[in-house]
């Protein structure tokens, strides 16, 4: 492990939280301009703080980097223990980047309780980065559960007509799923002789029956968070009712917390159980990829369509993890990062239309390209990325997972590849009905094209989507060593 002289990870976590608390302290509805600029400054500074991680990261190094360790609760041997590897590096940067976009997205749209809205996103950003950096089991659990609170408030206060129902459903699903995880964490604490260090748990020689119980306990939390079929039903409701910024963060970052948990907990702590139950997880993943893709095809609400497509895309991620080869696991991680850009951008586009028309129904649109040509260009780009067009980020991860799947089992690879067909079907069907054709009605005829703020926001996302699609090497190079180490560890049986 490489110790850090400058606490970069602590800065990445606590900088946005500190700015969030500052915004809440000074924020008044009489002076929203100050709040907006302070929030933007906080998000940009928080993003800049993460950039030295990228510059100082050693792609060839094994183990954790930028490690920080301080005693937190001495009596129970709980440490404030942080570190990142090639798996978690890009998620720290992605979280900080998406937070900047979300602050810009809510600039003019949020008119009431501006400070509380901006503050909630800044605090949420810091807490989510904490999940990706925590190397202490209890610290991970605290950060993991703390993400619920700001998102619950964001959906419940600034959401749509059924926001309270959606917020409570989101909260109950994710909280109940996590309770068994706490039991597993306490079991591992006592089994390891009183240590909460996740890396120590990776070396525990656990019998298969204990591994299976631990795997299932973690599965309850992570499957809900991903979300995997059939515990995905909270996601469409949460997306439809959440404000645009809430949908962007939910899709781009929060779904990744569950997938990340599989890599940090389920696979390395219970490798034999992971192999034993891989067929079960692969089956659930393929159902998500195929069935949920078909469900997306019949949606009348744009947000619901993209929400269901998120479930299908995250099915690719869990599929990739449990085929245990370099190509599929790296592809799954690349898919997680790409999905952050693409689905986040799709929700931003839907938000742009909703701000003008106050409708998400596909039938209320038609011929948007005639009145909003610049917007239409972005919308078509992101829709094509959503269905995996080559030279966009959406293609890279899916292609790698399909290659890994064919290597693992040809028929699984074939079934996974059908996702590209369903993705093209629902994405192009959406574009045809919303963007192309004659002007649908008077409201569409009066639409104004993108403002400078909206163009800048979508432009940044477009650059990210294309850059990652054309040149994915920085992403794969950073994770290669960490993925190889993980798979080597998972391949070795712990059964005595």
Coordinates of C-alpha atoms in Angstrom, one line a residue:
X1 CA 0.0 0.0 0.0
X2 CA 1.2 3.5 -0.9
X3 CA 0.8 6.0 1.9
X4 CA -0.2 9.5 1.0
X5 CA 1.7 12.6 2.3
X6 CA -1.1 15.0 1.3
X7 CA -4.6 13.7 2.4
X8 CA -6.0 13.9 -1.2
X9 CA -8.8 11.5 -0.5
X10 CA -9.9 13.3 2.6
X11 CA -9.9 16.5 0.6
X12 CA -12.0 14.8 -2.1
X13 CA -14.5 13.7 0.5
X14 CA -14.7 16.6 2.9
X15 CA -14.3 19.5 0.5
X16 CA -17.8 19.2 -1.1
X17 CA -19.3 18.4 2.3
X18 CA -17.7 21.6 3.8
X19 CA -19.0 23.7 0.9
X20 CA -22.4 22.1 1.2
X21 CA -22.6 23.0 4.9
X22 CA -21.4 26.5 4.1
X23 CA -24.1 26.9 1.4
X24 CA -26.7 25.8 3.9
X25 CA -25.4 28.2 6.5
X26 CA -25.3 31.3 4.3
X27 CA -28.1 30.4 2.0
X28 CA -31.2 32.6 2.0
X29 CA -34.0 32.6 -0.7
X30 CA -33.6 36.5 -0.8
X31 CA -30.1 36.1 -2.3
X32 CA -30.2 32.9 -4.5
X33 CA -27.4 34.3 -6.8
X34 CA -24.8 34.1 -4.0
X35 CA -25.9 30.6 -3.2
X36 CA -25.6 29.5 -6.9
X37 CA -22.1 30.9 -7.4
X38 CA -20.9 29.6 -4.0
X39 CA -22.2 26.1 -4.9
X40 CA -20.6 26.3 -8.3
X41 CA -17.3 27.3 -6.8
X42 CA -17.5 24.5 -4.3
X43 CA -18.2 21.9 -6.9
X44 CA -15.4 23.1 -9.2
X45 CA -12.9 23.3 -6.4
X46 CA -14.0 19.8 -5.3
X47 CA -13.5 18.5 -8.8
X48 CA -10.0 20.1 -9.1
X49 CA -9.0 18.5 -5.8
X50 CA -9.5 15.0 -7.4
X51 CA -7.3 15.7 -10.4
X52 CA -4.0 15.1 -8.6
X53 CA -5.3 11.5 -7.9
X54 CA -5.3 10.9 -11.7
X55 CA -1.9 12.5 -12.2
X56 CA -0.2 10.7 -9.2
X57 CA -1.8 7.3 -9.8
X58 CA 0.6 4.5 -10.7
X59 CA -1.1 2.1 -13.2
X60 CA 1.4 -0.6 -12.6
X61 CA 1.3 -0.6 -8.8
X62 CA -0.4 -3.4 -6.9
X63 CA -2.6 -2.7 -3.9
X64 CA -4.1 0.6 -2.6
X65 CA -2.7 4.0 -3.3
X66 CA -3.1 7.4 -1.5
X67 CA -3.7 5.5 1.7
X68 CA -4.8 7.4 4.8
X69 CA -5.2 5.7 8.2
X70 CA -6.2 7.2 11.5
X71 CA -7.8 5.7 14.6
X72 CA -11.5 6.6 14.7
X73 CA -13.1 4.5 17.5
X74 CA -10.2 3.0 19.4
X75 CA -12.3 0.7 21.6
X76 CA -13.7 -1.2 18.7
X77 CA -10.6 -1.0 16.5
X78 CA -12.5 1.2 14.0
X79 CA -10.2 3.3 11.7
X80 CA -10.7 6.2 9.4
X81 CA -9.0 4.2 6.6
X82 CA -9.0 5.4 3.0
X83 CA -7.4 4.3 -0.2
X84 CA -8.1 3.7 -3.9
X85 CA -7.0 1.3 -6.6
X86 CA -7.6 1.2 -10.3
X87 CA -11.1 0.1 -9.8
X88 CA -12.2 3.0 -7.6
X89 CA -10.1 5.8 -9.1
X90 CA -12.4 6.8 -12.0
X91 CA -15.5 6.7 -9.8
X92 CA -14.1 9.4 -7.5
X93 CA -13.4 11.6 -10.5
X94 CA -16.8 10.8 -12.1
X95 CA -18.7 11.7 -8.9
X96 CA -16.9 15.1 -8.7
X97 CA -17.4 15.8 -12.4
X98 CA -21.1 15.0 -12.4
X99 CA -21.7 17.2 -9.3
X100 CA -20.4 20.2 -11.3
X101 CA -22.8 19.4 -14.1
X102 CA -25.8 19.0 -11.7
X103 CA -25.1 22.4 -10.1
X104 CA -25.1 24.0 -13.5
X105 CA -28.2 22.1 -14.5
X106 CA -30.2 23.4 -11.5
X107 CA -29.0 27.0 -12.0
X108 CA -32.2 28.6 -13.3
X109 CA -34.6 25.7 -12.8
X110 CA -34.6 25.6 -9.0
X111 CA -36.2 28.8 -7.6
X112 CA -37.2 27.8 -4.1
X113 CA -35.0 26.5 -1.4
X114 CA -32.0 27.0 -3.6
X115 CA -29.4 26.6 -0.8
X116 CA -30.9 23.4 0.5
X117 CA -31.0 21.9 -3.1
X118 CA -27.4 22.8 -3.9
X119 CA -26.2 21.9 -0.4
X120 CA -27.8 18.5 -0.6
X121 CA -26.0 17.7 -3.8
X122 CA -22.6 18.9 -2.5
X123 CA -22.9 16.8 0.7
X124 CA -24.1 13.8 -1.3
X125 CA -21.1 14.1 -3.6
X126 CA -18.7 13.9 -0.7
X127 CA -20.5 11.0 0.9
X128 CA -20.5 9.0 -2.4
X129 CA -16.8 9.6 -2.8
X130 CA -16.4 8.3 0.7
X131 CA -18.0 5.0 -0.3
X132 CA -15.5 4.5 -3.1
X133 CA -12.5 5.3 -0.8
X134 CA -13.4 3.5 2.4
X135 CA -11.2 0.6 3.4
X136 CA -12.8 0.1 6.8
X137 CA -16.0 -1.9 6.8
X138 CA -17.9 0.2 9.3
X139 CA -16.7 3.5 7.6
X140 CA -18.0 2.0 4.3
X141 CA -21.3 1.2 5.8
X142 CA -21.7 4.7 7.3
X143 CA -21.0 6.4 4.0
X144 CA -23.1 3.8 2.1
X145 CA -26.2 4.5 4.3
X146 CA -25.5 8.2 4.5
X147 CA -26.1 8.5 0.7
X148 CA -29.8 7.8 1.3
X149 CA -30.5 10.9 3.4
X150 CA -29.6 13.7 0.8
X151 CA -31.2 11.7 -2.1
X152 CA -34.4 11.1 0.0
X153 CA -34.6 14.8 0.7
X154 CA -33.9 15.7 -3.0
X155 CA -36.7 13.4 -4.3
X156 CA -39.1 14.2 -1.5
X157 CA -38.8 18.0 -1.6
X158 CA -38.1 18.9 -5.2
X159 CA -39.7 16.0 -7.0
X160 CA -42.9 15.5 -8.9
X161 CA -46.6 15.0 -7.8
X162 CA -45.9 11.5 -6.3
X163 CA -42.5 12.5 -4.8
X164 CA -43.3 11.4 -1.3
X165 CA -44.3 7.9 -2.4
X166 CA -41.2 7.6 -4.6
X167 CA -38.9 8.9 -1.9
X168 CA -40.2 6.5 0.8
X169 CA -40.1 3.5 -1.6
X170 CA -36.5 4.4 -2.5
X171 CA -35.6 4.7 1.2
X172 CA -37.3 1.5 2.4
X173 CA -35.9 -0.7 -0.5
X174 CA -32.3 0.5 0.0
X175 CA -32.4 0.6 3.8
X176 CA -34.0 -2.8 4.3
X177 CA -31.5 -4.3 1.8
X178 CA -28.6 -2.9 3.7
X179 CA -29.5 -4.3 7.2
X180 CA -28.3 -7.8 6.3
X181 CA -25.1 -6.3 5.1
X182 CA -24.5 -4.9 8.6
X183 CA -25.0 -8.4 10.1
X184 CA -22.4 -9.7 7.6
X185 CA -20.0 -6.9 8.5
X186 CA -20.3 -7.7 12.2
X187 CA -19.8 -11.4 11.5
X188 CA -16.6 -10.7 9.6
X189 CA -15.4 -8.3 12.4
X190 CA -15.6 -11.1 15.0
X191 CA -14.3 -13.7 12.6
X192 CA -11.2 -11.7 11.8
X193 CA -10.4 -11.1 15.5
X194 CA -11.8 -7.7 15.9
X195 CA -10.8 -6.0 12.7
X196 CA -13.0 -3.9 10.4
X197 CA -10.4 -3.6 7.7
X198 CA -11.8 -4.8 4.4
X199 CA -8.4 -6.0 3.1
X200 CA -8.1 -8.3 6.2
X201 CA -11.4 -9.8 5.4
X202 CA -10.2 -10.7 1.9
X203 CA -7.8 -13.2 3.4
X204 CA -10.2 -14.9 5.8
X205 CA -10.4 -18.7 5.3
X206 CA -14.2 -19.1 5.4
X207 CA -16.1 -22.4 4.8
X208 CA -18.5 -22.5 1.8
X209 CA -21.7 -22.3 3.8
X210 CA -20.5 -19.2 5.6
X211 CA -19.4 -17.7 2.3
X212 CA -22.8 -18.3 0.8
X213 CA -24.6 -16.6 3.7
X214 CA -22.2 -13.7 3.5
X215 CA -22.6 -13.4 -0.2
X216 CA -26.4 -13.4 0.0
X217 CA -26.3 -10.8 2.8
X218 CA -24.2 -8.5 0.6
X219 CA -26.3 -9.3 -2.4
X220 CA -29.4 -8.0 -0.7
X221 CA -27.9 -4.5 -0.4
X222 CA -26.0 -4.4 -3.6
X223 CA -28.7 -5.9 -5.8
X224 CA -31.2 -3.3 -4.7
X225 CA -28.7 -0.5 -5.3
X226 CA -27.6 -1.6 -8.8
X227 CA -30.7 -2.4 -9.2
X228 CA -30.9 -6.0 -10.4
X229 CA -34.1 -7.7 -11.5
X230 CA -36.5 -8.3 -9.7
X231 CA -35.6 -5.7 -7.0
X232 CA -35.5 -2.8 -9.5
X233 CA -39.1 -1.5 -9.2
X234 CA -38.1 1.4 -7.0
X235 CA -35.9 2.9 -9.7
X236 CA -38.5 4.0 -12.4
X237 CA -40.6 5.6 -9.7
X238 CA -37.6 7.4 -8.2
X239 CA -36.4 8.7 -11.6
X240 CA -39.8 9.9 -12.7
X241 CA -40.5 11.9 -9.6
X242 CA -36.9 13.1 -8.9
X243 CA -35.9 16.6 -10.2
X244 CA -33.5 16.5 -13.2
X245 CA -30.4 16.7 -11.0
X246 CA -31.6 13.9 -8.8
X247 CA -32.1 11.7 -11.8
X248 CA -28.7 12.5 -13.1
X249 CA -26.9 11.6 -9.8
X250 CA -29.1 8.6 -9.3
X251 CA -28.2 7.1 -12.7
X252 CA -24.7 8.3 -13.0
X253 CA -23.3 7.5 -9.5
X254 CA -25.7 6.0 -7.0
X255 CA -26.4 2.8 -9.1
X256 CA -22.6 2.3 -9.2
X257 CA -22.4 2.0 -5.4
X258 CA -24.0 -1.4 -5.5
X259 CA -21.9 -2.7 -8.4
X260 CA -18.8 -1.4 -6.7
X261 CA -19.8 -3.3 -3.6
X262 CA -19.7 -6.6 -5.6
X263 CA -16.0 -5.9 -6.5
X264 CA -14.9 -4.8 -3.0
X265 CA -16.9 -7.2 -0.9
X266 CA -18.8 -10.1 -2.6
X267 CA -16.1 -11.4 -5.0
X268 CA -12.9 -11.1 -2.8
X269 CA -14.5 -12.0 0.6
X270 CA -16.6 -14.9 -0.7
X271 CA -14.8 -16.2 -3.9
X272 CA -16.1 -19.8 -3.6
X273 CA -19.6 -18.6 -3.1
X274 CA -19.2 -16.2 -6.0
X275 CA -18.3 -19.1 -8.3
X276 CA -21.0 -21.4 -6.8
X277 CA -23.7 -18.7 -7.3
X278 CA -22.4 -17.2 -10.6
X279 CA -25.0 -19.0 -12.6
X280 CA -27.8 -17.5 -10.5
X281 CA -26.3 -14.0 -10.9
X282 CA -25.7 -14.4 -14.7
X283 CA -29.4 -15.6 -15.1
X284 CA -30.7 -12.5 -13.3
X285 CA -28.4 -10.3 -15.3
X286 CA -29.5 -11.7 -18.6
X287 CA -33.2 -11.3 -17.6
X288 CA -32.4 -7.6 -16.9
X289 CA -30.6 -7.2 -20.2
X290 CA -33.3 -8.8 -22.3
X291 CA -36.6 -8.5 -20.5
X292 CA -36.1 -5.0 -19.1
X293 CA -34.9 -3.9 -22.6
X294 CA -38.3 -5.0 -23.9
X295 CA -40.1 -3.2 -21.1
X296 CA -38.2 0.0 -22.0
X297 CA -39.5 -0.3 -25.6
X298 CA -43.2 0.2 -24.5
X299 CA -42.8 3.2 -22.2
X300 CA -44.8 6.3 -22.9
X301 CA -42.8 8.5 -20.4
X302 CA -39.2 9.5 -21.5
X303 CA -37.8 9.3 -18.0
X304 CA -39.3 5.8 -17.5
X305 CA -37.8 4.7 -20.8
X306 CA -34.3 5.8 -19.8
X307 CA -34.8 4.5 -16.2
X308 CA -35.6 1.0 -17.6
X309 CA -32.6 1.2 -20.0
X310 CA -30.4 1.9 -17.0
X311 CA -31.6 -1.4 -15.4
X312 CA -30.7 -3.2 -18.7
X313 CA -27.3 -1.5 -18.9
X314 CA -26.5 -2.3 -15.3
X315 CA -27.4 -5.9 -16.1
X316 CA -24.4 -5.9 -18.4
X317 CA -22.3 -4.8 -15.4
X318 CA -23.3 -7.7 -13.1
X319 CA -23.0 -10.1 -16.0
X320 CA -19.4 -9.0 -16.7
X321 CA -18.4 -9.4 -13.0
X322 CA -19.5 -13.0 -12.7
X323 CA -17.8 -14.5 -15.8
X324 CA -14.4 -14.0 -14.1
X325 CA -12.2 -13.0 -17.0
X326 CA -10.2 -9.9 -17.5
X327 CA -12.1 -8.7 -20.6
X328 CA -15.6 -9.1 -19.0
X329 CA -14.7 -7.5 -15.6
X330 CA -12.8 -4.5 -17.2
X331 CA -15.7 -4.2 -19.7
X332 CA -18.2 -4.1 -16.9
X333 CA -16.3 -1.3 -15.1
X334 CA -15.9 0.7 -18.3
X335 CA -19.7 0.2 -18.8
X336 CA -20.3 1.7 -15.3
X337 CA -18.3 4.8 -16.1
X338 CA -19.8 5.2 -19.6
X339 CA -23.3 4.7 -18.2
X340 CA -22.6 7.6 -15.8
X341 CA -21.9 9.9 -18.8
X342 CA -24.6 8.6 -21.2
X343 CA -27.6 8.1 -18.9
X344 CA -26.7 11.3 -17.0
X345 CA -26.7 13.2 -20.3
X346 CA -30.0 11.6 -21.4
X347 CA -31.7 12.8 -18.2
X348 CA -30.2 16.3 -18.7
X349 CA -31.8 16.3 -22.2
X350 CA -35.2 15.2 -20.9
X351 CA -34.8 17.9 -18.2
X352 CA -34.2 20.6 -20.9
X353 CA -37.5 19.6 -22.7
X354 CA -39.4 19.3 -19.4
X355 CA -38.3 22.9 -18.4
X356 CA -39.9 24.2 -21.6
X357 CA -43.0 22.0 -22.0
X358 CA -43.6 20.6 -18.4
X359 CA -44.3 17.2 -20.0
X360 CA -42.3 14.0 -20.2
X361 CA -44.8 12.2 -22.4
X362 CA -43.3 11.1 -25.7
X363 CA -46.7 11.7 -27.4
X364 CA -46.6 15.4 -26.5
X365 CA -43.5 16.0 -28.7
X366 CA -42.6 15.5 -32.4
X367 CA -40.4 17.4 -34.8
X368 CA -38.3 19.0 -32.1
X369 CA -35.4 19.3 -34.6
X370 CA -37.3 22.0 -36.5
X371 CA -37.3 24.4 -33.5
X372 CA -34.3 23.1 -31.5
X373 CA -31.6 21.9 -33.9
X374 CA -28.7 22.3 -31.5
X375 CA -30.6 20.4 -28.8
X376 CA -31.6 17.7 -31.3
X377 CA -27.9 17.1 -32.2
X378 CA -27.0 16.4 -28.6
X379 CA -30.1 14.3 -28.0
X380 CA -29.4 12.1 -31.1
X381 CA -25.7 11.7 -30.0
X382 CA -26.6 10.6 -26.5
X383 CA -29.4 8.3 -27.7
X384 CA -27.0 6.6 -30.1
X385 CA -24.4 6.2 -27.3
X386 CA -27.2 4.7 -25.2
X387 CA -27.6 1.9 -27.8
X388 CA -23.9 1.3 -28.1
X389 CA -22.8 3.1 -31.3
X390 CA -19.1 2.6 -32.1
X391 CA -16.9 5.6 -31.3
X392 CA -19.1 6.5 -28.3
X393 CA -18.4 5.4 -24.8
X394 CA -21.6 3.2 -24.8
X395 CA -20.0 0.8 -27.3
X396 CA -16.7 0.1 -25.5
X397 CA -18.0 -1.5 -22.3
X398 CA -20.7 -3.5 -23.9
X399 CA -18.4 -4.8 -26.6
X400 CA -15.8 -5.9 -24.0
X401 CA -18.5 -7.6 -21.9
X402 CA -19.8 -9.5 -25.0
X403 CA -16.3 -10.6 -25.9
X404 CA -15.7 -11.8 -22.3
X405 CA -19.1 -13.6 -22.4
X406 CA -18.3 -15.4 -25.7
X407 CA -15.0 -16.4 -24.1
X408 CA -16.9 -17.7 -21.1
X409 CA -19.9 -19.3 -22.9
X410 CA -20.9 -18.7 -26.5
X411 CA -24.7 -18.9 -25.8
X412 CA -24.4 -16.4 -22.9
X413 CA -22.5 -14.1 -25.2
X414 CA -25.2 -14.4 -27.9
X415 CA -28.0 -13.6 -25.4
X416 CA -26.0 -10.6 -24.1
X417 CA -25.5 -9.3 -27.6
X418 CA -29.3 -9.1 -28.2
X419 CA -29.1 -6.1 -25.8
X420 CA -27.6 -4.1 -28.6
X421 CA -30.7 -4.8 -30.7
X422 CA -33.2 -3.8 -27.9
X423 CA -31.0 -0.8 -27.1
X424 CA -31.1 0.4 -30.7
X425 CA -34.9 -0.3 -30.8
X426 CA -35.9 1.8 -27.8
X427 CA -33.3 4.5 -28.4
X428 CA -34.1 5.1 -32.1
X429 CA -37.9 4.7 -31.5
X430 CA -37.5 7.5 -28.9
X431 CA -35.5 9.7 -31.2
X432 CA -38.0 9.2 -34.1
X433 CA -41.0 10.2 -32.1
X434 CA -39.5 13.1 -30.2
X435 CA -36.9 14.7 -32.6
X436 CA -37.8 13.9 -36.2
X437 CA -40.9 14.4 -38.4
X438 CA -43.1 17.4 -38.7
X439 CA -43.7 19.8 -35.8
X440 CA -46.0 18.0 -33.4
X441 CA -48.1 20.8 -32.0
X442 CA -48.2 24.6 -31.2
X443 CA -46.1 24.1 -28.0
X444 CA -43.3 22.4 -30.0
X445 CA -43.5 25.1 -32.6
X446 CA -42.7 27.8 -29.9
X447 CA -39.8 26.0 -28.3
X448 CA -36.5 27.9 -27.8
X449 CA -33.2 26.2 -28.6
X450 CA -30.5 25.6 -26.0
X451 CA -29.3 28.6 -23.8
X452 CA -25.6 29.1 -23.4
X453 CA -25.7 27.4 -20.0
X454 CA -27.5 24.3 -21.4
X455 CA -25.2 24.1 -24.4
X456 CA -22.1 24.2 -22.1
X457 CA -23.5 21.5 -19.8
X458 CA -24.5 19.1 -22.6
X459 CA -21.2 20.0 -24.5
X460 CA -19.1 18.8 -21.6
X461 CA -21.0 15.5 -21.5
X462 CA -20.7 15.1 -25.2
X463 CA -16.9 15.5 -25.1
X464 CA -16.7 12.9 -22.3
X465 CA -18.9 10.4 -24.3
X466 CA -16.9 10.8 -27.5
X467 CA -13.5 11.0 -25.9
X468 CA -14.1 7.8 -23.9
X469 CA -15.5 6.1 -27.1
X470 CA -12.6 7.0 -29.3
X471 CA -9.8 6.6 -26.8
X472 CA -10.7 4.3 -23.8
X473 CA -7.1 3.4 -23.0
X474 CA -6.7 5.7 -19.9
X475 CA -9.6 4.0 -18.3
X476 CA -8.6 0.4 -19.1
X477 CA -4.9 1.1 -18.3
X478 CA -5.7 2.4 -14.8
X479 CA -7.8 -0.6 -13.9
X480 CA -5.9 -3.4 -15.5
X481 CA -3.5 -4.3 -12.6
X482 CA -6.3 -4.1 -10.0
X483 CA -8.7 -6.3 -12.0
X484 CA -5.9 -8.8 -12.6
X485 CA -5.1 -8.9 -8.9
X486 CA -8.8 -9.3 -8.0
X487 CA -9.3 -12.2 -10.4
X488 CA -6.2 -13.9 -9.2
X489 CA -7.5 -13.6 -5.7
X490 CA -11.0 -14.9 -6.6
X491 CA -9.5 -17.8 -8.5
X492 CA -7.8 -19.2 -5.4
X493 CA -10.2 -21.2 -3.2
X494 CA -10.3 -20.4 0.5
X495 CA -11.8 -23.7 1.5
X496 CA -9.5 -25.6 3.9

